[in-house]
Amino acid sequence: MDRRSLLFTTAAFASFPPLLFGYAMGTKKNIKSFGKAYAYLLEPALRQREVGTSQLVIDSAEFSGVAFQHVAWHKVRFVNCDFVGAYEIKLSELRDCVFEDCRFAGIINWGISRSIRFVRCQAGGQSNVIDLSGSSDVHFESCSFVGKAQSPNNWGGIGSRGDATFVDCKAKWFELAGYKKIVLDRCEAQDIGIWTDSPANSGASYESAAVTIQTSKFRGVLDMAARDLQSLTIRDTVLEHLNLNNAAIKSDVLIERVKGGFINAGVTAKSFSIRNSEVFGNGKNISFVMPMDSAQQVLLESTNFGTGPMQRVNLGPGRPLQDSEWQAAPINSLAVVRNCTLPIVDASWLETQRLVFEGNTIGSLDISNGRIGQLEVNGNSVDRSVNLAKTQVKESKIQVFAKDQAKFDGSNLKAR
């Protein structure tokens, strides 16, 4: 894969909207001038008495300077409306509503949201547009979100404290939220974060998001560092830098058919799999980081981790371990690296019940200082060196290496 294919030109984001905090007030009629429609939004019981459950349509209104507090909006279609202001909209409930070609520049709380559609909408600056826990079925289609500045401290955020789906959306310097589920499908983004619930936010009963990303393109950093997730699936996606450092994932991680730059997969997880992918480092000497002993099972399969002779893949803890840090029962029960291309592999100081390197093309391989139940190294093509010094193994099946290619000093292994 040509590394240039990872880098998106600024033209890819030229269609992003201008920052909404520069929006000129007064270009639309204020909602206060909408007569009965305004009254129905302020007093839903009045609407129920007079028109029942028929849909209410609000077209080309500006929502500013009016407090809509603790009211429920049901079956409202907002068309070409601007929502500008902070803390003025704080609903109890939003249900069966559609927002078409609307703009958001402020802090908005929709209450508990159910069956909501945002179509071709825009949010910008440090806007925070969110709902309450208990929300469900919130969809964003062909929307654009652009933050105010590159610093994450100045990013805006949008999504749901339930489940949020983003289809054909664009984002830059923004966080996309989902507490139970987040789906990103056919999206393009630059430097964004995924915003999920956490024990620090909600205590022991916090929501745990299942995140699915497919057929999307990400320039800059896709940031999920230190996030608490139920699961993560990324398929058929191009990304420049995926940051999962210190993410806690209760179930499984699957990365499949991904073309990537640098992946920091410093996660705890039940299982972690990357297969049929290309991860070339995007100019960095390290293309992939995954401490394999932090997941119960790890599979790296049919993946190219770089072609440069100095390209590194770090699969160990990344530092020497003290005697007290070795696990009585290793967390990792199985780590398999199969049919991959890896110029430099550092799997030193690794503790696992079973480690398998099979059918790989490797420049140099370091499995030194490990504590391994079963070690299998079979059918690999190794150009330079294999370091097994000071590694202790209960059972082993190791291929024959060229003379003086493998180092066994201080291990309980012997060259064949």
Coordinates of C-alpha atoms in Angstrom, one line a residue:
M1 CA 0.0 0.0 0.0
D2 CA 1.3 3.5 -0.9
R3 CA 1.7 5.4 2.3
R4 CA 0.3 8.5 0.6
S5 CA -3.1 6.9 0.4
L6 CA -3.4 7.4 4.2
L7 CA -3.0 11.2 4.0
F8 CA -6.1 13.1 3.1
T9 CA -5.7 16.4 1.4
T10 CA -7.4 19.5 2.9
A11 CA -9.8 19.3 -0.1
A12 CA -11.4 16.3 1.6
F13 CA -12.7 18.6 4.3
A14 CA -13.3 21.7 2.1
S15 CA -17.1 21.1 2.4
F16 CA -17.1 21.5 6.1
P17 CA -19.3 24.3 7.3
P18 CA -17.9 27.5 8.8
L19 CA -17.6 27.7 12.5
L20 CA -21.1 28.3 13.9
F21 CA -20.0 30.7 16.7
G22 CA -19.4 33.2 13.9
Y23 CA -23.1 32.9 12.9
A24 CA -24.8 36.2 12.6
M25 CA -27.8 36.5 14.8
G26 CA -31.2 37.6 13.4
T27 CA -31.0 36.1 10.0
K28 CA -34.1 34.0 10.8
K29 CA -37.3 34.8 12.6
N30 CA -37.1 34.1 16.3
I31 CA -39.2 31.2 17.5
K32 CA -41.2 33.6 19.7
S33 CA -42.8 35.0 16.6
F34 CA -44.2 31.6 15.5
G35 CA -47.6 32.0 17.4
K36 CA -49.3 28.7 18.1
A37 CA -46.3 26.7 17.2
Y38 CA -44.2 28.5 19.8
A39 CA -47.0 28.1 22.3
Y40 CA -47.1 24.3 21.6
L41 CA -43.4 24.0 22.2
L42 CA -43.7 25.8 25.5
E43 CA -46.9 24.0 26.6
P44 CA -47.2 20.5 25.1
A45 CA -50.4 19.9 27.0
L46 CA -52.0 22.8 25.0
R47 CA -50.9 21.2 21.8
Q48 CA -52.4 17.9 22.8
R49 CA -55.7 19.4 23.6
E50 CA -56.0 21.4 20.4
V51 CA -54.4 19.3 17.7
G52 CA -53.8 15.9 19.3
T53 CA -50.8 13.8 18.0
S54 CA -50.4 15.3 14.5
Q55 CA -46.9 16.3 13.6
L56 CA -45.8 19.8 14.2
V57 CA -43.5 21.4 11.6
I58 CA -41.2 24.3 12.5
D59 CA -39.5 25.9 9.4
S60 CA -36.7 28.5 9.4
A61 CA -36.8 29.5 13.1
E62 CA -34.0 30.7 15.3
F63 CA -34.1 29.3 18.8
S64 CA -32.4 31.8 21.1
G65 CA -33.3 33.9 24.1
V66 CA -36.1 31.5 25.2
A67 CA -35.9 28.9 27.9
F68 CA -37.5 25.6 27.0
Q69 CA -37.1 23.8 30.4
H70 CA -38.4 20.4 31.4
V71 CA -40.9 20.1 28.6
A72 CA -41.4 17.1 26.3
W73 CA -41.3 17.5 22.5
H74 CA -43.0 14.8 20.5
K75 CA -43.4 14.4 16.8
V76 CA -41.9 17.7 15.8
R77 CA -40.1 18.3 12.4
F78 CA -37.6 21.1 12.5
V79 CA -36.5 22.3 9.1
N80 CA -33.7 24.8 8.5
C81 CA -33.7 26.0 12.1
D82 CA -30.8 27.5 14.1
F83 CA -30.3 26.6 17.8
V84 CA -28.1 29.2 19.4
G85 CA -27.4 29.6 23.1
A86 CA -26.3 28.0 26.3
Y87 CA -28.5 26.0 28.7
E88 CA -31.7 27.4 27.2
I89 CA -33.0 24.1 25.9
K90 CA -33.1 21.5 28.7
L91 CA -36.0 19.1 27.8
S92 CA -37.4 16.3 29.8
E93 CA -38.0 14.2 26.7
L94 CA -37.5 14.3 22.9
R95 CA -39.4 11.6 20.9
D96 CA -40.1 10.9 17.3
C97 CA -38.5 14.1 16.1
V98 CA -36.6 15.0 12.9
F99 CA -34.1 17.8 12.4
E100 CA -33.4 18.6 8.8
D101 CA -30.7 21.1 7.7
C102 CA -30.5 22.6 11.2
R103 CA -27.5 24.2 12.9
F104 CA -26.4 24.0 16.5
A105 CA -24.1 26.5 18.2
G106 CA -24.5 26.1 22.0
I107 CA -25.2 23.8 24.9
I108 CA -28.3 21.8 24.5
N109 CA -29.8 18.9 26.5
W110 CA -32.6 17.0 24.8
G111 CA -33.6 15.0 27.9
I112 CA -34.4 11.4 27.2
S113 CA -34.3 11.0 23.4
R114 CA -36.0 8.2 21.5
S115 CA -36.3 7.7 17.7
I116 CA -34.6 11.0 16.6
R117 CA -33.1 11.8 13.2
F118 CA -30.6 14.6 12.4
V119 CA -30.3 14.9 8.6
R120 CA -27.8 17.3 7.0
C121 CA -27.3 19.1 10.2
Q122 CA -24.3 21.1 11.4
A123 CA -22.7 21.7 14.8
G124 CA -19.6 23.8 15.5
G125 CA -17.3 25.4 17.9
Q126 CA -17.5 24.1 21.5
S127 CA -21.2 23.1 21.1
N128 CA -22.3 20.4 23.3
V129 CA -25.5 18.7 22.0
I130 CA -26.5 15.6 24.1
D131 CA -29.3 13.9 25.8
L132 CA -29.8 11.8 29.0
S133 CA -29.2 8.2 29.9
G134 CA -32.1 6.0 28.8
S135 CA -32.1 7.5 25.3
S136 CA -32.2 5.2 22.2
D137 CA -32.3 5.2 18.4
V138 CA -30.6 8.5 17.7
H139 CA -29.3 8.8 14.1
F140 CA -27.2 11.4 12.3
E141 CA -27.2 11.3 8.5
S142 CA -25.0 13.4 6.2
C143 CA -24.2 15.8 9.1
S144 CA -21.1 17.9 9.6
F145 CA -19.4 18.8 12.9
V146 CA -16.4 21.2 13.2
G147 CA -14.7 22.2 16.4
K148 CA -13.3 25.6 17.2
A149 CA -9.7 24.7 17.7
Q150 CA -7.2 21.9 17.4
S151 CA -6.8 21.4 21.2
P152 CA -9.1 18.6 22.5
N153 CA -9.9 20.9 25.5
N154 CA -11.7 23.2 23.0
W155 CA -13.6 20.5 21.0
G156 CA -17.4 20.3 20.8
G157 CA -19.4 17.1 21.3
I158 CA -22.5 15.6 19.9
G159 CA -24.3 12.3 20.2
S160 CA -26.4 10.4 22.7
R161 CA -26.1 9.0 26.2
G162 CA -27.9 6.0 24.7
D163 CA -27.0 4.7 21.2
A164 CA -25.9 6.9 18.4
T165 CA -25.4 6.1 14.7
F166 CA -23.5 8.4 12.3
V167 CA -23.9 7.6 8.6
D168 CA -22.1 9.6 5.8
C169 CA -21.0 12.3 8.4
K170 CA -18.0 14.5 8.5
A171 CA -16.2 15.7 11.7
K172 CA -13.2 17.7 12.6
W173 CA -12.0 18.6 16.1
F174 CA -15.1 17.1 17.7
E175 CA -16.2 14.2 19.9
L176 CA -18.9 11.8 18.9
A177 CA -20.8 10.4 21.8
G178 CA -22.6 7.2 22.6
Y179 CA -22.9 5.5 26.0
K180 CA -24.5 2.2 24.9
K181 CA -23.5 2.0 21.3
I182 CA -21.7 4.1 18.6
V183 CA -21.8 3.2 14.9
L184 CA -19.8 5.2 12.4
D185 CA -20.6 4.1 8.8
R186 CA -19.1 5.8 5.7
C187 CA -17.8 8.7 7.7
E188 CA -14.8 11.0 7.1
A189 CA -13.0 12.7 10.0
Q190 CA -9.9 14.5 11.1
D191 CA -8.7 14.5 14.7
I192 CA -11.8 13.4 16.6
G193 CA -12.5 11.6 19.8
I194 CA -15.0 9.0 20.8
W195 CA -16.9 10.0 24.0
T196 CA -18.3 7.2 26.2
D197 CA -19.4 6.7 29.7
S198 CA -17.0 5.8 32.5
P199 CA -16.9 4.8 36.2
A200 CA -15.6 8.2 37.0
N201 CA -18.7 9.8 35.3
S202 CA -21.5 7.4 36.4
G203 CA -20.1 5.1 39.1
A204 CA -20.1 1.4 39.1
S205 CA -23.4 1.3 37.0
Y206 CA -21.8 3.1 34.1
E207 CA -22.8 2.3 30.5
S208 CA -20.4 0.3 28.4
A209 CA -20.4 1.3 24.7
A210 CA -20.2 -1.2 21.8
V211 CA -18.3 0.7 19.1
T212 CA -18.5 -0.3 15.4
I213 CA -16.6 1.6 12.7
Q214 CA -16.9 0.6 9.1
T215 CA -16.1 1.9 5.6
S216 CA -14.7 5.2 6.9
K217 CA -11.6 7.4 6.6
F218 CA -9.8 9.1 9.4
R219 CA -7.0 11.7 9.1
G220 CA -5.0 12.7 12.2
V221 CA -5.9 10.9 15.4
L222 CA -8.9 8.8 16.1
D223 CA -8.8 9.0 19.9
M224 CA -10.2 6.4 22.1
A225 CA -7.5 6.5 24.7
A226 CA -8.5 5.6 28.3
R227 CA -12.1 4.9 27.1
D228 CA -14.3 2.3 28.7
L229 CA -16.0 0.1 26.1
Q230 CA -18.0 -3.1 25.8
S231 CA -16.4 -4.0 22.4
L232 CA -14.7 -2.5 19.4
T233 CA -15.0 -3.5 15.8
I234 CA -13.3 -1.7 12.9
R235 CA -13.7 -2.9 9.3
D236 CA -12.8 -1.7 5.8
T237 CA -11.5 1.6 7.1
V238 CA -8.5 3.8 6.4
L239 CA -6.9 5.5 9.4
E240 CA -3.8 7.6 10.1
H241 CA -3.4 7.1 13.8
L242 CA -5.6 5.0 16.1
N243 CA -5.1 5.7 19.8
L244 CA -6.4 3.0 22.1
N245 CA -3.8 3.5 24.8
N246 CA -5.2 2.5 28.3
A247 CA -8.6 1.7 26.9
A248 CA -10.5 -0.9 28.9
I249 CA -12.6 -3.2 26.8
K250 CA -14.8 -5.7 28.5
S251 CA -15.3 -8.0 25.5
D252 CA -13.6 -8.2 22.1
V253 CA -11.6 -6.1 19.7
L254 CA -11.7 -6.9 16.0
I255 CA -9.7 -4.9 13.4
E256 CA -10.2 -6.3 9.9
R257 CA -9.3 -5.1 6.4
V258 CA -7.9 -1.9 7.8
K259 CA -5.3 0.3 6.1
G260 CA -3.5 2.1 8.8
G261 CA -0.7 4.3 9.8
F262 CA 0.1 3.9 13.5
I263 CA -2.0 1.8 15.9
N264 CA -1.5 2.1 19.7
A265 CA -3.5 -0.8 21.0
G266 CA -2.4 -0.6 24.6
V267 CA -5.8 -2.1 25.8
T268 CA -7.1 -4.5 28.3
A269 CA -9.6 -6.8 26.6
K270 CA -11.0 -10.3 26.5
S271 CA -9.7 -10.8 23.0
F272 CA -7.8 -8.7 20.5
S273 CA -7.7 -9.6 16.8
I274 CA -6.2 -7.8 13.8
R275 CA -6.3 -9.6 10.4
N276 CA -6.1 -9.0 6.7
S277 CA -4.8 -5.5 7.3
E278 CA -1.9 -3.1 6.4
V279 CA -0.3 -1.0 9.2
F280 CA 2.6 0.9 7.9
G281 CA 3.4 3.4 10.6
N282 CA 2.8 6.5 8.6
G283 CA 6.4 7.6 8.8
K284 CA 6.9 6.4 12.4
N285 CA 9.5 3.8 13.3
I286 CA 6.8 2.0 15.3
S287 CA 3.8 0.8 13.4
F288 CA 1.9 -1.2 16.0
V289 CA 1.9 -1.4 19.8
M290 CA 0.0 -4.2 21.6
P291 CA 1.1 -5.6 25.0
M292 CA -0.2 -9.1 24.3
D293 CA -0.2 -10.0 28.0
S294 CA -3.0 -7.5 28.7
A295 CA -5.6 -9.5 26.8
Q296 CA -6.8 -13.0 27.4
Q297 CA -6.4 -14.0 23.7
V298 CA -4.5 -12.2 20.9
L299 CA -4.5 -13.0 17.2
L300 CA -2.4 -11.1 14.6
E301 CA -3.0 -12.7 11.2
S302 CA -2.3 -12.0 7.5
T303 CA -1.3 -8.4 8.3
N304 CA 1.6 -6.4 6.9
F305 CA 3.2 -4.3 9.7
G306 CA 5.6 -2.4 7.4
T307 CA 8.3 -2.9 4.8
G308 CA 11.1 -0.7 6.1
P309 CA 13.9 -2.6 7.9
M310 CA 13.6 -0.4 11.0
Q311 CA 9.8 -0.6 11.3
R312 CA 9.0 -1.9 14.8
V313 CA 6.1 -3.9 16.3
N314 CA 6.0 -3.9 20.1
L315 CA 4.2 -6.9 21.5
G316 CA 5.6 -7.0 25.0
P317 CA 5.2 -4.8 28.1
G318 CA 7.7 -2.4 26.8
R319 CA 9.9 -2.5 29.9
P320 CA 11.7 -4.9 32.3
L321 CA 9.4 -6.4 34.9
Q322 CA 10.3 -6.6 38.6
D323 CA 10.1 -9.9 40.4
S324 CA 6.8 -8.9 42.1
E325 CA 5.2 -8.1 38.7
W326 CA 5.3 -11.5 37.2
Q327 CA 1.8 -13.1 37.3
A328 CA 1.1 -16.3 39.2
A329 CA -1.4 -17.1 36.5
P330 CA -0.8 -15.2 33.2
I331 CA -3.8 -13.1 32.0
N332 CA -2.9 -14.1 28.4
S333 CA -3.8 -17.7 27.6
L334 CA -3.0 -17.6 23.9
A335 CA -1.1 -15.2 21.7
V336 CA -0.8 -16.1 18.0
V337 CA 1.1 -14.2 15.3
R338 CA 0.5 -15.9 11.9
N339 CA 1.3 -15.2 8.3
C340 CA 2.3 -11.6 9.0
T341 CA 5.1 -9.3 7.8
L342 CA 7.1 -7.8 10.7
P343 CA 10.4 -6.1 10.1
I344 CA 11.3 -5.8 13.9
V345 CA 9.3 -7.6 16.6
D346 CA 9.9 -6.9 20.3
A347 CA 8.0 -9.4 22.4
S348 CA 10.4 -9.2 25.3
W349 CA 9.4 -9.6 29.0
L350 CA 6.2 -11.3 27.9
E351 CA 4.2 -13.6 30.2
T352 CA 1.7 -15.9 28.5
Q353 CA 0.4 -19.5 28.8
R354 CA 1.0 -20.0 25.0
L355 CA 2.8 -18.0 22.4
V356 CA 2.8 -19.0 18.7
F357 CA 4.8 -17.4 15.8
E358 CA 3.9 -19.3 12.6
G359 CA 4.5 -18.7 8.9
N360 CA 5.7 -15.1 9.3
T361 CA 8.2 -13.0 7.4
I362 CA 10.4 -11.4 10.1
G363 CA 13.4 -9.2 10.1
S364 CA 14.4 -9.7 13.7
L365 CA 12.6 -11.3 16.6
D366 CA 13.0 -10.6 20.3
I367 CA 11.3 -13.0 22.8
S368 CA 13.9 -12.5 25.5
N369 CA 13.3 -12.4 29.3
G370 CA 9.8 -14.1 28.9
R371 CA 7.9 -16.5 31.1
I372 CA 6.0 -18.8 28.7
G373 CA 4.1 -22.0 29.2
Q374 CA 4.2 -23.2 25.6
L375 CA 6.3 -21.6 23.0
E376 CA 6.0 -22.5 19.3
V377 CA 8.1 -20.8 16.6
N378 CA 7.5 -22.6 13.3
G379 CA 7.8 -22.0 9.6
N380 CA 9.0 -18.4 9.9
S381 CA 11.4 -16.6 7.5
V382 CA 13.8 -14.7 9.7
D383 CA 16.4 -12.5 8.0
R384 CA 18.5 -11.4 10.9
S385 CA 18.4 -12.4 14.6
V386 CA 16.3 -14.3 17.1
N387 CA 16.7 -13.4 20.8
L388 CA 15.5 -15.9 23.3
A389 CA 18.0 -15.0 26.0
K390 CA 16.8 -15.5 29.7
T391 CA 13.4 -16.8 28.6
Q392 CA 11.9 -19.6 30.6
V393 CA 9.6 -22.0 28.9
K394 CA 7.8 -25.2 30.1
E395 CA 7.2 -26.7 26.6
S396 CA 8.7 -25.6 23.3
K397 CA 8.6 -26.4 19.6
I398 CA 11.1 -24.2 17.8
Q399 CA 12.2 -24.2 14.2
V400 CA 15.8 -24.7 13.2
F401 CA 17.6 -21.4 12.6
A402 CA 20.8 -20.6 10.7
K403 CA 24.0 -21.0 12.6
D404 CA 24.5 -18.3 15.3
Q405 CA 21.3 -16.6 14.3
A406 CA 19.5 -17.4 17.6
K407 CA 20.6 -16.4 21.0
F408 CA 19.6 -18.7 24.0
D409 CA 21.9 -17.3 26.8
G410 CA 20.3 -17.8 30.2
S411 CA 17.2 -19.5 28.9
N412 CA 16.2 -23.1 29.4
L413 CA 16.0 -23.5 25.6
K414 CA 18.6 -25.1 23.4
A415 CA 19.5 -24.5 19.8
R416 CA 18.8 -27.3 17.4

